[in-house]
PDB file of C-alpha atoms in Angstrom:
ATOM      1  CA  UNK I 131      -5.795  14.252  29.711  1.00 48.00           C
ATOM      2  CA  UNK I 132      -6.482  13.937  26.264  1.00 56.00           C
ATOM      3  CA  UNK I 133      -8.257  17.077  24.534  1.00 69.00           C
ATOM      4  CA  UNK I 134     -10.825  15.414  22.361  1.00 85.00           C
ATOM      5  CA  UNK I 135     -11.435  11.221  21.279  1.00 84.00           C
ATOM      6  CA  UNK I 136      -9.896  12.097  17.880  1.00 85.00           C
ATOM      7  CA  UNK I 137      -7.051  12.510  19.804  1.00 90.00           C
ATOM      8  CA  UNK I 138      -6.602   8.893  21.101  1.00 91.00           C
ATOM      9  CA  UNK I 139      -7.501   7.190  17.683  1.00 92.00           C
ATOM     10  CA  UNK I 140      -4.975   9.066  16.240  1.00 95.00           C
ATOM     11  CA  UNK I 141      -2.754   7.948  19.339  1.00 96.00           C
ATOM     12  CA  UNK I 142      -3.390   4.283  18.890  1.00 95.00           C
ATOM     13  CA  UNK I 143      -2.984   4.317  15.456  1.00 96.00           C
ATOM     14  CA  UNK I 144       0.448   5.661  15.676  1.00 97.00           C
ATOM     15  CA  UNK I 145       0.673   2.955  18.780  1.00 96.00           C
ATOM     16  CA  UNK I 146      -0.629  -0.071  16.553  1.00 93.00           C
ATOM     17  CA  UNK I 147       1.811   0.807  13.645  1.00 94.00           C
ATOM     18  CA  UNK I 148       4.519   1.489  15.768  1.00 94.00           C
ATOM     19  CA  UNK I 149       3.745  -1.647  17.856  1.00 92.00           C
ATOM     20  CA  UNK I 150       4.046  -3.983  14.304  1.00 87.00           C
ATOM     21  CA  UNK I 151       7.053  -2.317  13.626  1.00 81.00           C
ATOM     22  CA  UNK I 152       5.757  -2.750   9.185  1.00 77.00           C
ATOM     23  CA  UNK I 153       3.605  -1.324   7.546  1.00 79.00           C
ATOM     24  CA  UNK I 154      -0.023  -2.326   7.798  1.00 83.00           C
ATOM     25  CA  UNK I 155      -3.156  -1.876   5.208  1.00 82.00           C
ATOM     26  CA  UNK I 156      -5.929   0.611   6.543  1.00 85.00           C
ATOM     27  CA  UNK I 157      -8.231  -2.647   7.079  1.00 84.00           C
ATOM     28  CA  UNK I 158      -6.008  -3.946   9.911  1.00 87.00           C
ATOM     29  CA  UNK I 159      -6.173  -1.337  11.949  1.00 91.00           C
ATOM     30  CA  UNK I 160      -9.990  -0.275  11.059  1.00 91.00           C
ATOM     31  CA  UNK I 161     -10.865  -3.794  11.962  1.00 90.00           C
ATOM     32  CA  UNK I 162      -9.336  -3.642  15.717  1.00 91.00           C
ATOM     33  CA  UNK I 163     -10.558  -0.417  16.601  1.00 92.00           C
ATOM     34  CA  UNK I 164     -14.389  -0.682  14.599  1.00 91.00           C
ATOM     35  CA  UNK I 165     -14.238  -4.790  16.499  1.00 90.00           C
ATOM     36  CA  UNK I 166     -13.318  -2.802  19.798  1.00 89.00           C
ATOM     37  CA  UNK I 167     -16.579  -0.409  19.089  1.00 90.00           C
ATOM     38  CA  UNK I 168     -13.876   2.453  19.811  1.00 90.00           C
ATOM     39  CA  UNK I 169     -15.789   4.426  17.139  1.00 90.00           C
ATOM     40  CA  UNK I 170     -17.179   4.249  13.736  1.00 90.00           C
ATOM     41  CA  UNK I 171     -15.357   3.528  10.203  1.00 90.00           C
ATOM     42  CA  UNK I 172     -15.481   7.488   9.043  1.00 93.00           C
ATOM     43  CA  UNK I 173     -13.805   8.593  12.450  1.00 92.00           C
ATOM     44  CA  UNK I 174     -11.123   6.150  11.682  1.00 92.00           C
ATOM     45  CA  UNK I 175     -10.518   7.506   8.193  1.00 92.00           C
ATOM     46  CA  UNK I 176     -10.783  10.531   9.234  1.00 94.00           C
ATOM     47  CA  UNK I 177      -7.573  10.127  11.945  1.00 94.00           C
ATOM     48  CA  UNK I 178      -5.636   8.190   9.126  1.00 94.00           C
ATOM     49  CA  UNK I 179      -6.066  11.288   6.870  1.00 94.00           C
ATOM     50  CA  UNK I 180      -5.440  13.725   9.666  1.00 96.00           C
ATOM     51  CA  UNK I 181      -1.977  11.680  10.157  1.00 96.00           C
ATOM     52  CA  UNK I 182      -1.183  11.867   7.356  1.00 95.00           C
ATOM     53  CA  UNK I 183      -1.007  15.429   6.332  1.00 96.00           C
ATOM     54  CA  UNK I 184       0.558  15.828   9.499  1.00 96.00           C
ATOM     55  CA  UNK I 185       3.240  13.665   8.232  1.00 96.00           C
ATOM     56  CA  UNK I 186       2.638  11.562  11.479  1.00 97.00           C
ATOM     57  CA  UNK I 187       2.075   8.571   9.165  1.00 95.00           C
ATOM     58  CA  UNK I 188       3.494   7.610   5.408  1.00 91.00           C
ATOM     59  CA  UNK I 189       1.064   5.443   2.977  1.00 85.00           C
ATOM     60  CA  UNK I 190       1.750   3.207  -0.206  1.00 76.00           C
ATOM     61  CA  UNK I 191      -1.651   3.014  -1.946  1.00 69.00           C
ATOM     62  CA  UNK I 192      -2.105  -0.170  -4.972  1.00 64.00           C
ATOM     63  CA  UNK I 193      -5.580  -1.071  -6.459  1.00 61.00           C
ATOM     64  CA  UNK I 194      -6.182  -3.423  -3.391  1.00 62.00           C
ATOM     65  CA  UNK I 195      -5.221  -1.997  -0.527  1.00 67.00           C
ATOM     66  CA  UNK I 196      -3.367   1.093   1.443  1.00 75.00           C
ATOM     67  CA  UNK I 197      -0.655   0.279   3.937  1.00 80.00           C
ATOM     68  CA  UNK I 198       0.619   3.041   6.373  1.00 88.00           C
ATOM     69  CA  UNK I 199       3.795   3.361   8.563  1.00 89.00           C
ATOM     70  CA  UNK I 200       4.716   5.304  10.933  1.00 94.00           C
ATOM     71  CA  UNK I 201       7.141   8.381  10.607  1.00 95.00           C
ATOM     72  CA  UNK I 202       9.968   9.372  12.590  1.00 95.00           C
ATOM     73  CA  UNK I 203       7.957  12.344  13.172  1.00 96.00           C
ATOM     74  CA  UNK I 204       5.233   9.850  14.606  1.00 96.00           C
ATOM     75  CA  UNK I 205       7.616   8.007  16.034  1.00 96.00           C
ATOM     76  CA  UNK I 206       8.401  10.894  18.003  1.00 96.00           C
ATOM     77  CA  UNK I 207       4.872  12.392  18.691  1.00 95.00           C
ATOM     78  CA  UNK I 208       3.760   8.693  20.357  1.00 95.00           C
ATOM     79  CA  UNK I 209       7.031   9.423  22.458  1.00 94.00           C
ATOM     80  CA  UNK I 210       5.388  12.548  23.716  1.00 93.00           C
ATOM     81  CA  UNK I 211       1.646  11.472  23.900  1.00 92.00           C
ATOM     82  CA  UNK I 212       1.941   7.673  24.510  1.00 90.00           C
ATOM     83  CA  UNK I 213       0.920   8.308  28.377  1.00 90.00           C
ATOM     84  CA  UNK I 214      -2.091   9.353  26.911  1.00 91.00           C
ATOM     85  CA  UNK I 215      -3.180   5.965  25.943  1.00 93.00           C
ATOM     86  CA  UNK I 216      -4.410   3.707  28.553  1.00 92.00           C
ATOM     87  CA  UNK I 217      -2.360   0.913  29.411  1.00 95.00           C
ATOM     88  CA  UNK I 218      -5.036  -1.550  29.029  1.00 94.00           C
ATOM     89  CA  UNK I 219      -5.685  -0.408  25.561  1.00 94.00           C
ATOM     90  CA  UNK I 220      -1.958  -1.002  24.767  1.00 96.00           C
ATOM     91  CA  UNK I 221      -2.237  -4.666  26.067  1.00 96.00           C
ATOM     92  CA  UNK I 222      -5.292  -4.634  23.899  1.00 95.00           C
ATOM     93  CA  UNK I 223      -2.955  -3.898  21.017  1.00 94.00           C
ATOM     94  CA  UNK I 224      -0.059  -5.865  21.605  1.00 94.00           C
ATOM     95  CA  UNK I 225      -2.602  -8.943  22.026  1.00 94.00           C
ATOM     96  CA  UNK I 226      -4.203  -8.217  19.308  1.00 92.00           C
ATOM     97  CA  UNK I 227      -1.076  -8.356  16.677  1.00 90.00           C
ATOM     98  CA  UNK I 228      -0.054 -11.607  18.239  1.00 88.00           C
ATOM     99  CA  UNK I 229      -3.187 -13.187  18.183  1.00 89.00           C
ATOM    100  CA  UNK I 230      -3.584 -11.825  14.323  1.00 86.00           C
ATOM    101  CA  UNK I 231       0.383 -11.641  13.598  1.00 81.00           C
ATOM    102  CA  UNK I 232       0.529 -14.765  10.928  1.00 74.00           C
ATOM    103  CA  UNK I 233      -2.928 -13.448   9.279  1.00 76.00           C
ATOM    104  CA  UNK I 234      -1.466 -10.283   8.991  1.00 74.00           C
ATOM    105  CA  UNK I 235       1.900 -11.324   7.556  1.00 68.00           C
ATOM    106  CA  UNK I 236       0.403 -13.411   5.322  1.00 66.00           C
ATOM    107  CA  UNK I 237      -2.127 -10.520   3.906  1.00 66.00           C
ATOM    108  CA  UNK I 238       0.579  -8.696   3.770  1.00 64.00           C
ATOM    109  CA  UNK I 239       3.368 -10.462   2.314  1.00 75.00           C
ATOM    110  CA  UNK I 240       1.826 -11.376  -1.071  1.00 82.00           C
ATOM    111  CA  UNK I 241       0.664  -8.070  -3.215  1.00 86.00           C
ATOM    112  CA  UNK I 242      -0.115  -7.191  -6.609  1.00 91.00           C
ATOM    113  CA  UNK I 243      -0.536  -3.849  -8.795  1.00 92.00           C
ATOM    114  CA  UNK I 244      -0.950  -2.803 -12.692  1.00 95.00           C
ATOM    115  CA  UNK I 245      -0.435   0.548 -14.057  1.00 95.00           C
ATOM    116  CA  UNK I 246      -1.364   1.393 -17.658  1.00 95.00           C
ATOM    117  CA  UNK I 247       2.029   2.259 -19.450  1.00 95.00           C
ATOM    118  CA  UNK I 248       0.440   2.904 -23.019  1.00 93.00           C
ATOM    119  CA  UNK I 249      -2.393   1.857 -25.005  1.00 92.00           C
ATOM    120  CA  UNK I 250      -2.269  -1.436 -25.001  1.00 92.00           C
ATOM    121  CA  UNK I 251       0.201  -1.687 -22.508  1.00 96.00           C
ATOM    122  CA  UNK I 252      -0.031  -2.560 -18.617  1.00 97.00           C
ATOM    123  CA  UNK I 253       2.914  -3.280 -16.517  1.00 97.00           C
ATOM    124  CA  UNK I 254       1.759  -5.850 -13.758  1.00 96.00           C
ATOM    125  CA  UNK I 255       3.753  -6.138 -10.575  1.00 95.00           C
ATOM    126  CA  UNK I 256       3.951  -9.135  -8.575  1.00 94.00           C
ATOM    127  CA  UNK I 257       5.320  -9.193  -4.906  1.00 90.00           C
ATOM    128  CA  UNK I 258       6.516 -11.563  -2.327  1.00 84.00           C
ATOM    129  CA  UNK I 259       7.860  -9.409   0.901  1.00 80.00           C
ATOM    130  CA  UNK I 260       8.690 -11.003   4.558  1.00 66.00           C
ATOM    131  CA  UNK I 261       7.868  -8.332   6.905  1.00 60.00           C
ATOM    132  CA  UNK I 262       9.183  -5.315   5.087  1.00 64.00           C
ATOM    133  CA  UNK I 263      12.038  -6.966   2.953  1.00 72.00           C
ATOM    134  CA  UNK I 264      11.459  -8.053  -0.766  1.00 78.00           C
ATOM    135  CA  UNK I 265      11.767 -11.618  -1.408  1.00 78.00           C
ATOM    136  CA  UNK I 266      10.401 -11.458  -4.743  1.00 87.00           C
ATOM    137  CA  UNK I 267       9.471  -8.776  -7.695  1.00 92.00           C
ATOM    138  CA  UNK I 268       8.330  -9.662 -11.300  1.00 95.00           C
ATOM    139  CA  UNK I 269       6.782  -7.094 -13.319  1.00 96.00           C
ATOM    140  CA  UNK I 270       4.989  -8.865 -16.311  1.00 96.00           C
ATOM    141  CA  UNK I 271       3.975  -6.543 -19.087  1.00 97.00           C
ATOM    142  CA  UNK I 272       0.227  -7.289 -21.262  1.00 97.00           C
ATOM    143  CA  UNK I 273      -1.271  -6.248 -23.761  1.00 97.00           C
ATOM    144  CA  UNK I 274      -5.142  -5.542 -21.235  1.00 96.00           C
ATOM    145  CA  UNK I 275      -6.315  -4.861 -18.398  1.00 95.00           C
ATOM    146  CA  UNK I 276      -8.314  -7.858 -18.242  1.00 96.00           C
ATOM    147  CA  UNK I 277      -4.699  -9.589 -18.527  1.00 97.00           C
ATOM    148  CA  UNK I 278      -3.537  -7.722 -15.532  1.00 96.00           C
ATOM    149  CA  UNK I 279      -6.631  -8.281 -13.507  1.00 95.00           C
ATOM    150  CA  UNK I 280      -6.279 -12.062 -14.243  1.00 96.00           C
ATOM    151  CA  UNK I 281      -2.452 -12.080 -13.679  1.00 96.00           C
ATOM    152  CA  UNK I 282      -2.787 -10.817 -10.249  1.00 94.00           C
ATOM    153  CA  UNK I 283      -5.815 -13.195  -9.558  1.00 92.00           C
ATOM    154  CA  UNK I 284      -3.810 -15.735 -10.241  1.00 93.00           C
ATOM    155  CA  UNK I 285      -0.548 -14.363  -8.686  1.00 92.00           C
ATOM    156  CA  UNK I 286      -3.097 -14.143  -5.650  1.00 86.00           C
ATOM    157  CA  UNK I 287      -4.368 -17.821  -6.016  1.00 86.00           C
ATOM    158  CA  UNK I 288      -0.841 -19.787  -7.278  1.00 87.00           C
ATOM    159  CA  UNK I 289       2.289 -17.025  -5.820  1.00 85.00           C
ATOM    160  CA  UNK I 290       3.492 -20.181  -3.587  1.00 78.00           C
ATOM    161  CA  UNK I 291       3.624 -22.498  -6.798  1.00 82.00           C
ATOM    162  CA  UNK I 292       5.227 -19.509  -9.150  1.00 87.00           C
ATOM    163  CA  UNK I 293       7.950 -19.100  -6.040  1.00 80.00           C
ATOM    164  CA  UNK I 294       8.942 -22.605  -6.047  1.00 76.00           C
ATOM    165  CA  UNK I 295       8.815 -23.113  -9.638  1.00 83.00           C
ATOM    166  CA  UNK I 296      10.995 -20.008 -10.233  1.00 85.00           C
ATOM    167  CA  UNK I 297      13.868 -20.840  -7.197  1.00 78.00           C
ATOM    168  CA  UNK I 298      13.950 -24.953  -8.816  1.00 77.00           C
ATOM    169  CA  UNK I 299      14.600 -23.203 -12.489  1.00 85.00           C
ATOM    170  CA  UNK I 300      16.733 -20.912 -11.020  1.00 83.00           C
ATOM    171  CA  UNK I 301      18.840 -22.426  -8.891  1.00 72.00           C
TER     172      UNK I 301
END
């Protein structure tokens, strides 16, 4: 039986991540389990942090977003403990990434990031990943952080276009 609900979230995190077999952004997960009415967002956050310095779960954290995977050290635990989840809230899970999968890829395929390098100076990063392998990496560097901002809105809105043009001149 499973000593307190904390417990379980924790559980089906480690489940949900393990489950996708990539890394997922803290708003995935949050969304199943807060549109299950499991429990409430700081409960969730709270289990995610937990996890974490537990070193159940890794994180990659940009200006946008967080994405979490699961450890071999989680991967282990949820070996131990994975009983402990019932198995209609594993079907829940498994439905639940297939009936979300190609949102969920596609959220997570395209990304963008800045960091300040010097005055004056930001070094935007522009990604195109499939799953968990890179496809594509520029890193542009301008002169503001408005430019940044702007780059990655429009990395966000035209990454498809930028792709193709780039493979065409390319190749």
């Amino acid at each position: 039986m499973i000593s307190t609900p904390q417990t379980l979230f924790k559980l089906m995190i480690l489940y949900f991540l393990d489950c996708a077999g990539f890394s997922l952004s803290n708003a995935v997960i949050s969304d199943y389990i807060l549109e299950k009415g499991y429990t409430d967002y700081f409960n969730i956050q709270k289990a995610f942090s937990e996890l974490e310095d537990e070193e159940l779960i890794s994180s990659v954290s940009t200006h946008k977003s967080t994405h979490y995977r699961i450890t071999s050290e989680g991967k282990e635990t949820l070996g131990f403990f994975h009983y402990e989840i019932s198995p209609a809230i594993k079907a829940e899970i498994k439905d639940y990434l297939k009936e979300h999968f190609n949102t969920i890829v596609e959220m997570l395929s395209v990304s963008s990031d800045y960091k300040r390098i010097r005055t004056n100076e930001y070094l935007v990063s522009l990604k195109i990943t499939e799953r968990d392998t890179l496809i594509m990496a520029l890193d542009i560097t301008v002169a503001t952080e408005e430019a940044a901002l702007r780059c990655m809105s429009n990395w966000d809105k035209n990454n498809s276009d930028i792709y193709a043009y780039l493979i065409r001149s390319l190749m």
